[in-house]
Short mmCIF file of C-alpha atoms in Angstrom, two decimals:
data_model
loop_
_atom_site.label_atom_id
_atom_site.label_comp_id
_atom_site.label_asym_id
_atom_site.label_seq_id
_atom_site.Cartn_x
_atom_site.Cartn_y
_atom_site.Cartn_z
CA MET A 1 -21.15 -7.42 -0.21
CA THR A 2 -19.14 -10.16 -1.89
CA ASN A 3 -21.43 -10.91 -4.84
CA ILE A 4 -19.06 -10.24 -7.72
CA ILE A 5 -22.00 -10.13 -10.16
CA LEU A 6 -22.96 -6.84 -8.52
CA ASP A 7 -19.42 -5.65 -7.78
CA THR A 8 -19.20 -3.76 -11.05
CA ASP A 9 -20.43 -0.68 -12.89
CA SER A 10 -24.04 -0.78 -14.06
CA TYR A 11 -23.13 -0.47 -17.74
CA LYS A 12 -21.00 -3.63 -17.62
CA HIS A 13 -24.17 -5.72 -17.53
CA SER A 14 -25.04 -4.72 -21.09
CA HIS A 15 -21.61 -5.36 -22.60
CA TYR A 16 -22.16 -9.05 -23.36
CA LEU A 17 -24.42 -7.88 -26.22
CA GLN A 18 -21.85 -5.47 -27.68
CA TYR A 19 -18.88 -7.60 -28.82
CA PRO A 20 -18.48 -8.70 -32.45
CA PRO A 21 -20.33 -11.91 -33.39
CA GLU A 22 -18.23 -15.08 -32.98
CA THR A 23 -16.03 -13.51 -30.30
CA THR A 24 -14.65 -16.30 -28.11
CA ILE A 25 -11.82 -14.73 -26.04
CA VAL A 26 -11.27 -11.23 -24.69
CA ASN A 27 -7.83 -10.36 -23.33
CA SER A 28 -7.41 -7.35 -21.03
CA TYR A 29 -4.53 -5.94 -19.01
CA VAL A 30 -3.79 -3.53 -16.14
CA GLU A 31 -1.03 -0.93 -16.13
CA SER A 32 0.10 2.27 -14.44
CA ARG A 33 0.24 4.70 -17.34
CA GLY A 34 2.26 7.34 -15.48
CA GLY A 35 1.87 9.54 -12.43
CA LYS A 36 3.90 10.83 -9.51
CA HIS A 37 6.47 8.03 -9.51
CA GLU A 38 8.33 6.48 -12.42
CA SER A 39 7.95 2.99 -11.02
CA VAL A 40 5.37 1.16 -8.93
CA LEU A 41 5.55 -1.59 -6.34
CA PHE A 42 2.92 -4.12 -7.39
CA PHE A 43 0.80 -5.44 -4.52
CA GLY A 44 -2.69 -6.55 -3.53
CA LEU A 45 -3.91 -8.96 -6.22
CA GLN A 46 -3.69 -12.01 -3.96
CA ALA A 47 -5.98 -10.38 -1.39
CA TRP A 48 -8.54 -9.64 -4.11
CA LEU A 49 -8.38 -13.18 -5.46
CA LYS A 50 -8.85 -14.71 -2.03
CA LYS A 51 -11.74 -12.44 -1.14
CA LEU A 52 -13.70 -12.54 -4.39
CA LEU A 53 -12.64 -15.32 -6.75
CA ALA A 54 -11.78 -18.10 -4.33
CA ASN A 55 -15.49 -18.46 -3.56
CA PRO A 56 -18.01 -19.51 -6.26
CA ILE A 57 -21.11 -17.59 -7.17
CA THR A 58 -24.38 -19.18 -6.06
CA GLN A 59 -27.92 -19.37 -7.33
CA ALA A 60 -28.86 -16.84 -4.70
CA ASP A 61 -26.21 -14.46 -6.10
CA ILE A 62 -27.65 -14.79 -9.61
CA ASP A 63 -31.24 -14.34 -8.46
CA ASP A 64 -30.36 -11.31 -6.37
CA ALA A 65 -28.37 -9.73 -9.20
CA ALA A 66 -31.23 -10.36 -11.63
CA TRP A 67 -33.66 -8.57 -9.33
CA VAL A 68 -31.31 -5.62 -8.75
CA CYS A 69 -30.61 -5.18 -12.45
CA HIS A 70 -34.29 -5.39 -13.38
CA GLU A 71 -35.31 -2.82 -10.79
CA HIS A 72 -32.29 -0.69 -11.73
CA GLY A 73 -33.45 -0.64 -15.36
CA ILE A 74 -30.46 -2.36 -16.98
CA SER A 75 -29.74 -5.56 -18.90
CA PHE A 76 -28.82 -8.79 -17.12
CA ASN A 77 -27.02 -11.76 -18.63
CA ARG A 78 -28.85 -14.46 -16.66
CA ALA A 79 -27.99 -17.18 -19.19
CA GLY A 80 -24.29 -16.33 -18.98
CA TRP A 81 -24.15 -16.42 -15.20
CA GLN A 82 -26.30 -19.56 -15.06
CA HIS A 83 -23.81 -21.18 -17.45
CA ILE A 84 -20.97 -20.34 -15.07
CA LEU A 85 -22.88 -21.83 -12.15
CA ASP A 86 -23.96 -24.98 -13.99
CA LYS A 87 -20.79 -25.74 -15.96
CA HIS A 88 -18.10 -24.33 -13.67
CA ASP A 89 -19.72 -24.84 -10.28
CA GLY A 90 -19.86 -21.08 -9.89
CA TYR A 91 -16.11 -20.46 -10.25
CA LEU A 92 -15.21 -17.80 -12.80
CA PRO A 93 -13.66 -19.33 -15.96
CA LEU A 94 -10.79 -16.85 -16.11
CA GLU A 95 -7.03 -17.04 -16.37
CA ILE A 96 -5.17 -14.24 -14.61
CA GLU A 97 -1.47 -13.57 -15.04
CA ALA A 98 0.49 -11.05 -12.98
CA VAL A 99 3.96 -9.89 -12.15
CA PRO A 100 5.02 -11.28 -8.74
CA GLU A 101 3.80 -9.07 -5.92
CA GLY A 102 6.55 -6.94 -4.43
CA THR A 103 8.18 -6.40 -7.81
CA ILE A 104 9.10 -2.81 -8.69
CA VAL A 105 8.07 -2.17 -12.28
CA PRO A 106 8.52 1.01 -14.38
CA ILE A 107 5.32 2.76 -15.39
CA SER A 108 3.65 1.95 -18.72
CA ASN A 109 4.16 -1.79 -18.33
CA VAL A 110 1.64 -4.60 -18.02
CA LEU A 111 1.13 -5.69 -14.40
CA VAL A 112 -1.91 -7.97 -14.72
CA GLN A 113 -3.46 -9.75 -17.69
CA VAL A 114 -6.82 -11.53 -17.71
CA ARG A 115 -8.68 -13.60 -20.29
CA ASN A 116 -11.63 -15.98 -20.28
CA THR A 117 -11.06 -19.74 -20.59
CA ASP A 118 -14.60 -20.64 -21.69
CA PRO A 119 -15.53 -19.28 -25.17
CA ALA A 120 -19.12 -18.82 -23.99
CA CYS A 121 -17.85 -16.33 -21.38
CA TYR A 122 -16.02 -13.94 -23.71
CA TRP A 123 -17.72 -11.05 -21.90
CA LEU A 124 -16.33 -11.96 -18.48
CA SER A 125 -12.76 -10.62 -18.82
CA SER A 126 -13.83 -7.00 -19.02
CA PHE A 127 -16.80 -7.51 -16.70
CA VAL A 128 -14.47 -7.88 -13.69
CA GLU A 129 -12.61 -4.65 -14.52
CA THR A 130 -14.28 -2.50 -11.88
CA SER A 131 -13.55 -4.87 -9.02
CA LEU A 132 -10.14 -6.08 -10.22
CA LEU A 133 -8.78 -2.64 -11.01
CA ARG A 134 -9.90 -1.30 -7.62
CA GLY A 135 -8.34 -4.34 -5.96
CA VAL A 136 -4.99 -3.54 -7.58
CA TRP A 137 -4.64 0.23 -8.01
CA TYR A 138 -5.22 1.19 -4.36
CA PRO A 139 -2.82 -1.18 -2.56
CA THR A 140 -0.23 -0.81 -5.32
CA THR A 141 -0.38 2.98 -5.08
CA VAL A 142 -0.04 2.95 -1.28
CA ALA A 143 2.80 0.43 -1.47
CA THR A 144 4.48 2.64 -4.06
CA ILE A 145 4.19 5.80 -1.95
CA SER A 146 5.53 3.90 1.05
CA TYR A 147 8.35 2.40 -1.01
CA HIS A 148 9.57 5.71 -2.36
CA ALA A 149 9.37 7.29 1.11
CA LYS A 150 11.57 4.46 2.32
CA GLN A 151 14.13 5.18 -0.38
CA SER A 152 14.44 8.76 0.94
CA ILE A 153 14.92 7.40 4.46
CA LEU A 154 17.50 4.84 3.34
CA GLU A 155 19.49 7.46 1.46
CA ALA A 156 19.58 9.75 4.48
CA LEU A 157 20.58 6.93 6.82
CA GLU A 158 23.33 5.73 4.53
CA GLU A 159 24.78 9.23 4.45
CA SER A 160 24.43 10.12 8.12
CA SER A 161 24.28 6.98 10.28
CA ASP A 162 26.73 4.32 11.38
CA GLU A 163 23.88 1.84 11.79
CA LEU A 164 22.83 -0.59 9.06
CA ALA A 165 20.27 1.38 7.09
CA GLU A 166 17.69 -1.31 6.28
CA PRO A 167 16.98 -2.60 9.82
CA VAL A 168 16.67 0.97 11.15
CA ALA A 169 14.55 2.18 8.24
CA GLN A 170 11.93 -0.55 8.73
CA PHE A 171 10.70 1.24 11.87
CA MET A 172 11.09 4.84 10.75
CA LEU A 173 7.68 5.35 9.11
CA HIS A 174 4.72 4.39 11.26
CA ASP A 175 1.20 4.10 9.84
CA PHE A 176 -1.30 6.38 11.66
CA GLY A 177 -3.86 6.29 8.86
CA ALA A 178 -6.71 4.08 10.11
CA ARG A 179 -8.97 6.94 11.21
CA GLY A 180 -8.35 8.96 8.06
CA VAL A 181 -9.57 6.50 5.44
CA SER A 182 -13.01 5.97 3.99
CA SER A 183 -13.58 2.40 5.18
CA GLU A 184 -12.31 -0.49 7.25
CA GLU A 185 -11.30 -2.26 4.03
CA SER A 186 -9.19 0.71 2.96
CA ALA A 187 -7.46 0.68 6.34
CA ALA A 188 -6.81 -3.05 6.01
CA LEU A 189 -5.54 -3.11 2.42
CA GLY A 190 -3.76 0.24 2.44
CA GLY A 191 -2.24 -0.43 5.84
CA LEU A 192 -1.10 -3.85 4.64
CA ALA A 193 0.44 -2.35 1.50
CA HIS A 194 2.55 -0.06 3.71
CA LEU A 195 3.82 -3.11 5.60
CA VAL A 196 5.52 -4.44 2.50
CA ASN A 197 8.14 -1.77 3.24
CA PHE A 198 7.91 -1.10 6.98
CA ARG A 199 7.18 -2.98 10.21
CA GLY A 200 5.53 -0.28 12.32
CA THR A 201 1.79 0.44 12.36
CA ASP A 202 -1.14 1.46 14.51
CA THR A 203 -3.60 0.22 11.85
CA MET A 204 -4.66 -3.07 13.39
CA ASN A 205 -6.90 -3.91 10.42
CA ALA A 206 -3.69 -4.33 8.41
CA LEU A 207 -2.47 -7.03 10.78
CA LEU A 208 -5.66 -9.02 10.25
CA ALA A 209 -5.40 -8.61 6.47
CA ALA A 210 -1.80 -9.86 6.52
CA ARG A 211 -2.89 -12.92 8.47
CA THR A 212 -5.92 -13.59 6.26
CA TYR A 213 -4.45 -12.99 2.82
CA TYR A 214 -0.66 -13.40 3.13
CA GLN A 215 -0.03 -16.02 5.85
CA GLU A 216 1.71 -13.56 8.16
CA PRO A 217 0.91 -14.19 11.87
CA MET A 218 2.21 -10.78 12.99
CA ALA A 219 3.16 -8.29 10.32
CA ALA A 220 4.16 -5.27 12.39
CA PHE A 221 4.57 -3.78 15.84
CA SER A 222 3.54 -0.80 17.92
CA VAL A 223 4.36 0.79 21.28
CA PRO A 224 2.68 2.41 24.30
CA ALA A 225 1.83 5.94 23.24
CA SER A 226 -0.12 8.87 24.66
CA GLU A 227 -2.67 11.11 22.98
CA HIS A 228 -3.69 14.64 23.83
CA SER A 229 -6.75 13.52 25.79
CA THR A 230 -4.71 11.36 28.17
CA MET A 231 -2.17 14.13 28.71
CA THR A 232 -4.44 17.18 28.94
CA SER A 233 -6.87 15.39 31.27
CA TRP A 234 -4.27 15.96 34.00
CA GLY A 235 -4.47 19.75 33.43
CA GLU A 236 -1.72 22.14 32.40
CA ASP A 237 -0.48 22.60 35.97
CA ARG A 238 0.07 18.82 36.25
CA GLU A 239 1.70 18.33 32.86
CA ALA A 240 4.82 16.87 34.48
CA ASP A 241 2.66 14.38 36.42
CA ALA A 242 1.09 13.20 33.16
CA TYR A 243 4.52 12.54 31.64
CA SER A 244 5.82 10.97 34.83
CA ASN A 245 2.87 8.59 34.88
CA MET A 246 3.69 7.48 31.33
CA LEU A 247 7.30 6.83 32.29
CA LYS A 248 6.19 4.91 35.38
CA GLN A 249 3.42 2.85 33.78
CA PHE A 250 5.49 1.69 30.82
CA LYS A 251 8.96 1.48 32.34
CA GLY A 252 10.75 -1.40 30.68
CA SER A 253 8.91 -1.04 27.37
CA ASN A 254 11.33 -0.65 24.47
CA ILE A 255 9.72 2.64 23.49
CA ILE A 256 7.46 5.09 25.32
CA SER A 257 5.94 7.64 22.95
CA ILE A 258 4.72 10.87 24.55
CA VAL A 259 2.93 13.71 22.77
CA ALA A 260 4.36 16.88 24.31
CA ASP A 261 2.93 19.86 22.42
CA SER A 262 -0.33 20.29 24.34
CA TYR A 263 0.93 23.59 25.79
CA ASP A 264 4.59 24.47 25.22
CA ILE A 265 6.72 21.82 23.55
CA PHE A 266 9.99 23.52 24.45
CA ARG A 267 9.02 23.92 28.12
CA ALA A 268 8.17 20.22 28.06
CA VAL A 269 11.60 19.34 26.64
CA ASN A 270 13.75 21.79 28.60
CA ASP A 271 12.00 22.06 31.96
CA ILE A 272 10.17 18.75 32.32
CA PHE A 273 11.91 15.94 30.41
CA GLY A 274 15.31 17.60 30.64
CA GLY A 275 14.73 19.01 34.14
CA GLU A 276 12.13 17.77 36.61
CA LEU A 277 11.87 14.27 35.09
CA LYS A 278 15.40 13.84 33.79
CA ASP A 279 16.38 11.33 36.46
CA GLN A 280 13.25 9.31 35.72
CA VAL A 281 14.04 9.33 32.00
CA LEU A 282 17.55 8.08 32.76
CA GLU A 283 16.23 5.40 35.14
CA ASN A 284 13.92 4.22 32.38
CA ALA A 285 16.87 4.14 30.01
CA GLU A 286 18.66 1.76 32.37
CA ALA A 287 15.54 -0.42 32.25
CA GLY A 288 15.73 -0.49 28.46
CA SER A 289 13.14 2.18 27.64
CA ARG A 290 13.53 4.85 25.01
CA LEU A 291 11.59 8.13 25.36
CA VAL A 292 10.17 9.33 22.04
CA VAL A 293 8.96 12.93 22.16
CA ARG A 294 6.20 13.94 19.73
CA PRO A 295 5.90 17.58 18.62
CA ASP A 296 2.55 17.23 16.85
CA SER A 297 1.96 20.86 15.90
CA GLY A 298 3.79 23.77 14.32
CA ASP A 299 5.97 23.79 11.23
CA PRO A 300 6.32 20.11 10.30
CA ILE A 301 9.79 20.65 8.87
CA GLU A 302 11.54 23.06 11.22
CA ASN A 303 9.79 22.20 14.49
CA PRO A 304 11.02 18.60 14.89
CA ILE A 305 14.55 19.74 14.12
CA ALA A 306 14.29 22.39 16.83
CA VAL A 307 13.05 19.74 19.28
CA ILE A 308 15.96 17.44 18.40
CA LYS A 309 18.38 20.26 19.12
CA ALA A 310 16.65 21.06 22.41
CA LEU A 311 16.87 17.41 23.47
CA MET A 312 20.57 17.41 22.60
CA GLU A 313 21.08 20.40 24.89
CA GLN A 314 19.42 18.53 27.75
CA PHE A 315 20.63 14.98 27.19
CA GLY A 316 23.79 15.47 25.15
CA SER A 317 24.82 13.99 21.82
CA SER A 318 27.67 12.20 20.14
CA THR A 319 29.24 12.62 16.72
CA ASN A 320 29.39 9.48 14.61
CA SER A 321 32.10 8.43 12.15
CA LYS A 322 30.30 10.26 9.34
CA GLY A 323 30.36 13.57 11.21
CA TYR A 324 26.68 13.75 12.20
CA LYS A 325 25.29 14.34 15.68
CA VAL A 326 23.23 11.59 17.32
CA LEU A 327 21.04 11.75 20.43
CA PRO A 328 21.66 9.22 23.20
CA ASP A 329 19.97 5.95 22.37
CA HIS A 330 17.27 6.50 25.00
CA VAL A 331 15.85 9.69 23.42
CA ARG A 332 14.31 10.26 19.99
CA VAL A 333 11.73 12.47 18.21
CA LEU A 334 8.64 11.39 16.27
CA GLN A 335 7.01 13.80 13.82
CA GLY A 336 3.49 12.66 12.98
CA ASP A 337 1.79 15.87 11.86
CA GLY A 338 1.85 17.10 8.26
CA ILE A 339 3.87 14.13 7.06
CA THR A 340 3.91 13.21 3.38
CA PRO A 341 6.66 11.65 1.27
CA ASP A 342 7.66 15.19 0.25
CA THR A 343 7.89 16.52 3.81
CA ILE A 344 9.89 13.45 4.86
CA LYS A 345 12.42 14.26 2.17
CA LYS A 346 12.51 17.93 3.19
CA ILE A 347 12.91 17.17 6.90
CA LEU A 348 15.74 14.73 6.26
CA SER A 349 17.45 17.15 3.91
CA ARG A 350 17.29 19.93 6.50
CA MET A 351 18.56 17.61 9.21
CA LEU A 352 21.60 16.69 7.15
CA GLU A 353 22.23 20.39 6.47
CA GLU A 354 22.18 20.94 10.24
CA GLY A 355 24.61 18.05 10.82
CA LEU A 356 21.97 15.86 12.46
CA SER A 357 21.85 12.14 11.73
CA ALA A 358 18.63 10.81 10.23
CA GLU A 359 18.48 8.21 13.01
CA ASN A 360 17.38 10.94 15.47
CA ILE A 361 13.86 10.95 14.07
CA VAL A 362 11.00 8.67 13.12
CA PHE A 363 7.84 9.59 11.25
CA GLY A 364 4.14 8.86 11.47
CA MET A 365 1.95 9.30 8.40
CA GLY A 366 -1.83 9.13 8.29
CA SER A 367 -4.08 10.28 5.47
CA GLY A 368 -1.04 11.23 3.38
CA LEU A 369 -0.26 7.53 3.25
CA LEU A 370 -3.63 5.80 3.03
CA GLN A 371 -6.17 8.36 1.83
CA GLN A 372 -4.59 11.08 -0.28
CA VAL A 373 -4.35 8.82 -3.31
CA THR A 374 -6.60 8.26 -6.30
CA ARG A 375 -6.56 5.99 -9.32
CA ASP A 376 -4.91 8.90 -11.14
CA THR A 377 -2.01 9.16 -8.68
CA GLN A 378 -0.35 6.56 -10.90
CA HIS A 379 -2.88 6.75 -13.79
CA PHE A 380 -4.05 3.17 -13.44
CA ALA A 381 -6.20 1.67 -16.18
CA MET A 382 -7.46 -1.69 -17.40
CA LYS A 383 -7.97 -2.05 -21.16
CA CYS A 384 -8.81 -4.73 -23.68
CA SER A 385 -5.79 -5.44 -25.90
CA ALA A 386 -6.88 -8.44 -28.00
CA VAL A 387 -9.92 -10.49 -28.95
CA LYS A 388 -10.26 -13.83 -30.71
CA VAL A 389 -13.01 -13.71 -33.35
CA ASN A 390 -13.75 -16.63 -35.70
CA GLY A 391 -10.63 -18.36 -34.40
CA ASN A 392 -8.28 -15.45 -35.16
CA TRP A 393 -6.60 -13.09 -32.74
CA GLN A 394 -7.11 -9.39 -33.42
CA ASP A 395 -5.27 -6.51 -31.77
CA VAL A 396 -7.52 -4.13 -29.87
CA PHE A 397 -6.41 -0.64 -28.85
CA LYS A 398 -7.40 2.97 -28.33
CA ASN A 399 -5.34 5.92 -29.56
CA PRO A 400 -7.25 9.17 -28.96
CA ILE A 401 -5.82 12.14 -30.87
CA THR A 402 -6.80 14.41 -27.98
CA ASP A 403 -4.75 12.54 -25.36
CA LYS A 404 -1.88 10.33 -26.50
CA GLY A 405 -1.23 9.47 -22.85
CA LYS A 406 -4.33 7.29 -22.99
CA ALA A 407 -3.18 5.20 -25.92
CA SER A 408 -3.46 1.54 -24.97
CA LYS A 409 -1.38 -1.52 -25.72
CA ARG A 410 -2.12 -4.08 -28.45
CA GLY A 411 -2.17 -7.86 -28.48
CA VAL A 412 -1.66 -10.57 -25.89
CA LEU A 413 1.14 -9.19 -23.74
CA ALA A 414 4.24 -10.34 -21.92
CA LEU A 415 6.52 -8.57 -19.42
CA VAL A 416 10.18 -9.14 -20.24
CA LYS A 417 13.14 -8.48 -17.93
CA THR A 418 16.02 -6.90 -19.85
CA GLU A 419 19.35 -5.45 -18.79
CA GLU A 420 17.72 -2.03 -18.77
CA GLY A 421 14.71 -3.17 -16.73
CA TYR A 422 11.22 -4.41 -17.55
CA GLU A 423 9.67 -4.03 -20.98
CA THR A 424 6.22 -4.94 -22.28
CA ARG A 425 6.11 -6.88 -25.54
CA GLN A 426 3.59 -8.93 -27.43
CA ALA A 427 3.65 -12.45 -26.06
CA GLU A 428 4.40 -14.07 -29.42
CA SER A 429 7.71 -12.21 -29.63
CA ALA A 430 8.79 -12.79 -26.00
CA GLU A 431 11.02 -15.74 -25.14
CA GLU A 432 10.43 -15.26 -21.41
CA ASN A 433 7.58 -13.73 -19.49
CA ALA A 434 7.76 -12.26 -15.99
CA LEU A 435 3.98 -12.55 -15.76
CA ARG A 436 2.99 -15.79 -14.05
CA THR A 437 -0.41 -17.43 -14.00
CA VAL A 438 -1.83 -16.92 -10.52
CA TYR A 439 -5.47 -17.96 -11.05
CA ARG A 440 -7.28 -20.30 -13.41
CA ASN A 441 -10.90 -21.45 -13.27
CA GLY A 442 -11.35 -21.05 -9.52
CA GLU A 443 -7.93 -22.30 -8.50
CA MET A 444 -5.21 -20.10 -7.04
CA LEU A 445 -1.97 -21.34 -8.58
CA VAL A 446 0.42 -19.08 -6.66
CA GLU A 447 0.23 -17.96 -3.06
CA ASP A 448 2.96 -15.74 -1.64
CA THR A 449 3.63 -14.91 1.98
CA LEU A 450 4.12 -11.32 3.05
CA GLU A 451 7.71 -12.15 3.94
CA GLN A 452 8.38 -13.37 0.38
CA ILE A 453 6.89 -10.18 -1.00
CA ARG A 454 8.96 -8.03 1.37
CA HIS A 455 12.11 -9.81 0.26
CA ARG A 456 11.17 -9.39 -3.39
CA SER A 457 10.65 -5.65 -2.97
CA MET A 458 14.21 -5.32 -1.71
CA THR A 459 15.63 -7.56 -4.45
CA TYR A 460 13.93 -6.33 -7.61
CA LYS A 461 14.94 -2.80 -8.48
CA ALA A 462 13.69 -0.96 -11.55
#
């Protein structure tokens, strides 16, 4: 399903008949109008460009779209699409500008701007709205959620750990979201958006997307880990054997992650890991393996803290220079149930209250990361802001009296970096423009690597 002529809303096919006569250029833009966070981490446009605009439309695409639209009962601009095929070899005559991916931009600022380059295709800029907006809002929203979760983690580490915060933080939020999303593409793009900020994932689709769209051979890492089926298949009376087998099979692995709440998490910690299997855990530690205990049920805030304390009773702890207790390096806790950016912040806050360093825990987040988002999480929209009619530019805008939050911007826009941050202005009054042209008439003019985008996200602060 890569025919961009059909990757739109039905009503878009009639819009070429609705613009003022003598319209030659339509200029539209994308922004986050507001939402949960006051700034967004822009990401995902390059993947959309490579998937949909790097390949030309074909005669078969036009013929298929014509048939679908006819049977669907809507208009079809066959002459317009045939013009694109015949004159532009099927490549869309558009110019797309965007802020560099990985940039953190305050809400209510232009992120992407698109306009047609062929006057005969004035209708094309807004035609791609459905596909373009979807290609931007979802990965940007996931990247933004992940980014702000990372800020909470970094703050807690800086207060409570002697370790350098950034290297530790990169592995403290693991993506468990692949099974909780609506499609393989959502797993790939959402999982990839998370990897702008972190380097741990179980969403393998994200690794393939990073390689395909952002020149990253291996974007993230994972570890041997158990699930309830592999542990409970041994039976409750052989729970210790199940854990012992994990320690034996993966001895020497940097991390061995064991879910331990199938029956009694505290019996597992106190009597099995800290009792019957303690010598084996210590032997594994000498071989370079860290045991990560997963309490995957119960209160997602208080339960992992209780497990950390129980592990400290069995394996000891030290107090770092900042006055916080730290487990031995070979034991940690992973909380992967009920995790959202809000619960991460609450857990870390409670840990600091209890005098526990943030480095004692790592998190796994599933649907809260990749699925529990909508276009309205950050109020994304794409609107027309200017048209050229009879050779003259005209501002275009909406300003509904019933909802001033939906007022749109006017004119051809620029994004300007000031001492206070980013600010959107009309292009004619901007000396510099942070928007850069990334696509023109079938050619990608900018191609970033994931590593460049990761670096940018740590450099540009709103």
